[in-house]
CSV table of C-alpha atoms in Angstrom, one decimal:
chain,number,residue,atom,x,y,z
U,1,UNK,CA,-66.4,-70.9,-4.3
U,2,UNK,CA,-66.0,-72.9,-1.1
U,3,UNK,CA,-62.6,-74.0,-2.4
U,4,UNK,CA,-61.6,-70.4,-3.1
U,5,UNK,CA,-62.6,-69.3,0.4
U,6,UNK,CA,-60.8,-72.2,2.0
U,7,UNK,CA,-57.7,-71.4,-0.1
U,8,UNK,CA,-57.8,-67.7,1.0
U,9,UNK,CA,-58.2,-68.6,4.6
U,10,UNK,CA,-55.4,-71.1,4.5
U,11,UNK,CA,-53.1,-68.7,2.6
U,12,UNK,CA,-53.8,-66.0,5.2
U,13,UNK,CA,-53.1,-68.3,8.1
U,14,UNK,CA,-49.8,-69.4,6.4
U,15,UNK,CA,-48.7,-65.9,5.8
U,16,UNK,CA,-49.5,-64.9,9.4
U,17,UNK,CA,-47.6,-67.9,10.7
U,18,UNK,CA,-44.6,-67.1,8.4
U,19,UNK,CA,-44.4,-63.4,9.5
U,20,UNK,CA,-45.1,-63.8,13.2
U,21,UNK,CA,-42.2,-64.6,15.4
U,22,UNK,CA,-42.2,-66.9,18.4
U,23,UNK,CA,-40.3,-64.4,20.5
U,24,UNK,CA,-40.2,-64.7,24.3
U,25,UNK,CA,-38.2,-63.4,27.1
U,26,UNK,CA,-38.2,-64.9,30.6
U,27,UNK,CA,-36.2,-64.4,33.7
U,28,UNK,CA,-34.1,-67.4,34.8
U,29,UNK,CA,-31.7,-68.3,37.6
U,30,UNK,CA,-27.9,-68.6,37.5
U,31,UNK,CA,-28.3,-72.4,37.8
U,32,UNK,CA,-30.4,-72.4,34.6
U,33,UNK,CA,-27.6,-70.8,32.5
U,34,UNK,CA,-25.6,-73.2,30.3
U,35,UNK,CA,-22.5,-74.5,32.2
U,36,UNK,CA,-20.1,-72.6,29.8
U,37,UNK,CA,-21.8,-69.3,30.8
U,38,UNK,CA,-21.6,-70.1,34.5
U,39,UNK,CA,-17.9,-71.0,34.2
U,40,UNK,CA,-17.2,-67.8,32.2
U,41,UNK,CA,-18.9,-65.6,34.8
U,42,UNK,CA,-17.2,-67.2,37.8
U,43,UNK,CA,-13.9,-67.1,36.0
U,44,UNK,CA,-14.1,-63.4,35.0
U,45,UNK,CA,-16.3,-61.9,37.6
U,46,UNK,CA,-15.5,-64.0,40.7
U,47,UNK,CA,-16.8,-67.0,42.5
U,48,UNK,CA,-19.6,-65.0,44.2
U,49,UNK,CA,-20.8,-63.6,40.9
U,50,UNK,CA,-24.2,-65.2,41.3
U,51,UNK,CA,-24.8,-62.9,44.3
U,52,UNK,CA,-24.0,-59.8,42.2
U,53,UNK,CA,-26.3,-60.5,39.4
U,54,UNK,CA,-29.5,-58.4,39.3
U,55,UNK,CA,-31.3,-60.3,36.5
U,56,UNK,CA,-30.8,-63.0,33.9
U,57,UNK,CA,-33.0,-63.2,30.9
U,58,UNK,CA,-33.4,-66.0,28.4
U,59,UNK,CA,-34.5,-64.7,25.1
U,60,UNK,CA,-35.9,-67.0,22.5
U,61,UNK,CA,-36.6,-65.7,19.0
U,62,UNK,CA,-37.6,-68.3,16.4
U,63,UNK,CA,-34.5,-70.6,16.3
U,64,UNK,CA,-32.1,-68.4,18.3
U,65,UNK,CA,-31.6,-68.4,22.0
U,66,UNK,CA,-29.5,-65.8,23.9
U,67,UNK,CA,-28.8,-65.4,27.6
U,68,UNK,CA,-28.5,-61.8,28.9
U,69,UNK,CA,-26.9,-61.5,32.3
U,70,UNK,CA,-27.2,-58.1,34.1
U,71,UNK,CA,-24.8,-57.5,36.9
U,72,UNK,CA,-24.0,-54.6,39.2
U,73,UNK,CA,-22.5,-52.2,36.6
U,74,UNK,CA,-21.9,-54.8,33.8
U,75,UNK,CA,-23.8,-57.0,31.4
U,76,UNK,CA,-22.7,-60.2,29.6
U,77,UNK,CA,-24.5,-61.8,26.7
U,78,UNK,CA,-24.2,-65.5,25.7
U,79,UNK,CA,-25.2,-67.6,22.7
U,80,UNK,CA,-27.5,-70.6,22.8
U,81,UNK,CA,-24.9,-73.1,24.2
U,82,UNK,CA,-23.3,-70.6,26.6
U,83,UNK,CA,-20.5,-69.2,24.5
U,84,UNK,CA,-19.8,-65.5,25.4
U,85,UNK,CA,-20.8,-62.9,22.9
U,86,UNK,CA,-20.5,-59.5,24.6
U,87,UNK,CA,-19.2,-58.1,27.9
U,88,UNK,CA,-20.1,-54.5,28.7
U,89,UNK,CA,-18.7,-53.0,31.9
U,90,UNK,CA,-20.2,-49.6,31.1
U,91,UNK,CA,-18.1,-47.2,33.2
U,92,UNK,CA,-15.5,-49.7,34.3
U,93,UNK,CA,-12.7,-51.5,32.5
U,94,UNK,CA,-13.4,-55.0,31.2
U,95,UNK,CA,-11.6,-57.5,33.4
U,96,UNK,CA,-8.1,-58.4,32.2
U,97,UNK,CA,-9.1,-62.0,32.1
U,98,UNK,CA,-11.7,-61.2,29.5
U,99,UNK,CA,-9.2,-59.1,27.5
U,100,UNK,CA,-6.9,-62.1,27.5
U,101,UNK,CA,-9.5,-63.8,25.2
U,102,UNK,CA,-9.0,-61.4,22.4
U,103,UNK,CA,-5.8,-60.9,20.2
U,104,UNK,CA,-3.1,-59.0,22.0
U,105,UNK,CA,-2.6,-56.7,18.9
U,106,UNK,CA,-6.1,-55.2,19.6
U,107,UNK,CA,-5.2,-54.4,23.2
U,108,UNK,CA,-1.8,-53.0,22.2
U,109,UNK,CA,-3.5,-50.7,19.6
U,110,UNK,CA,-6.0,-49.4,22.0
U,111,UNK,CA,-3.4,-48.8,24.8
U,112,UNK,CA,-1.0,-47.0,22.3
U,113,UNK,CA,-3.5,-44.9,20.3
U,114,UNK,CA,-5.8,-44.1,23.2
U,115,UNK,CA,-3.6,-44.1,26.4
U,116,UNK,CA,-6.0,-42.1,28.6
U,117,UNK,CA,-8.9,-44.5,28.0
U,118,UNK,CA,-9.8,-48.1,28.9
U,119,UNK,CA,-11.7,-50.8,27.2
U,120,UNK,CA,-15.2,-51.0,28.6
U,121,UNK,CA,-16.8,-53.3,26.1
U,122,UNK,CA,-15.8,-56.4,24.1
U,123,UNK,CA,-18.3,-57.7,21.5
U,124,UNK,CA,-17.5,-60.8,19.4
U,125,UNK,CA,-18.7,-60.4,15.9
U,126,UNK,CA,-18.7,-62.6,12.8
U,127,UNK,CA,-15.9,-60.4,11.3
U,128,UNK,CA,-13.8,-60.2,14.5
U,129,UNK,CA,-14.3,-57.9,17.5
U,130,UNK,CA,-16.0,-54.6,18.3
U,131,UNK,CA,-14.2,-52.8,21.2
U,132,UNK,CA,-15.8,-50.0,23.1
U,133,UNK,CA,-13.6,-47.4,24.7
U,134,UNK,CA,-14.3,-45.2,27.7
U,135,UNK,CA,-14.1,-42.1,25.5
U,136,UNK,CA,-17.1,-43.3,23.5
U,137,UNK,CA,-15.2,-44.7,20.5
U,138,UNK,CA,-16.2,-48.0,19.0
U,139,UNK,CA,-13.4,-49.8,17.0
U,140,UNK,CA,-14.1,-52.8,14.9
U,141,UNK,CA,-11.2,-55.2,14.4
U,142,UNK,CA,-10.8,-58.2,12.1
U,143,UNK,CA,-10.0,-61.6,13.7
U,144,UNK,CA,-6.4,-60.9,12.6
U,145,UNK,CA,-6.3,-57.8,14.8
U,146,UNK,CA,-6.4,-55.4,11.8
U,147,UNK,CA,-8.6,-52.4,12.1
U,148,UNK,CA,-11.9,-52.7,10.2
U,149,UNK,CA,-13.7,-49.4,11.2
U,150,UNK,CA,-13.7,-46.7,13.8
U,151,UNK,CA,-17.0,-45.2,14.9
U,152,UNK,CA,-17.4,-42.2,17.2
């Protein structure tokens, strides 16, 4: 009976450990960002970008780490080692220097098909890119630049 109770307790502890996540979010400084993230931000948002950041959050969830940078009217998300993942400029166009990082065919398509809009978000995905337009449309593109899906 003691062995059965011990087995039940150990099983319960193992199940709780398996299903609980070690998630944490903590504010960090610009200097604590990975060097790649710092370079990306100064390159695309200016050398004084650190003065225009309202908050930086390091999120840890099990084995993944992301860095979320909140600026004045924009956000940028980075992966564990500092590679950019998402730039959202909300009501403003994404800087041209960021757009230069994605295939030109995507930019050409957006400018041709939606001439009265601008790209306000660029999100790198496993399949390619998700582009947000100022008219509310989200367009998914394959890495080749071919359209994958349009969401309104």
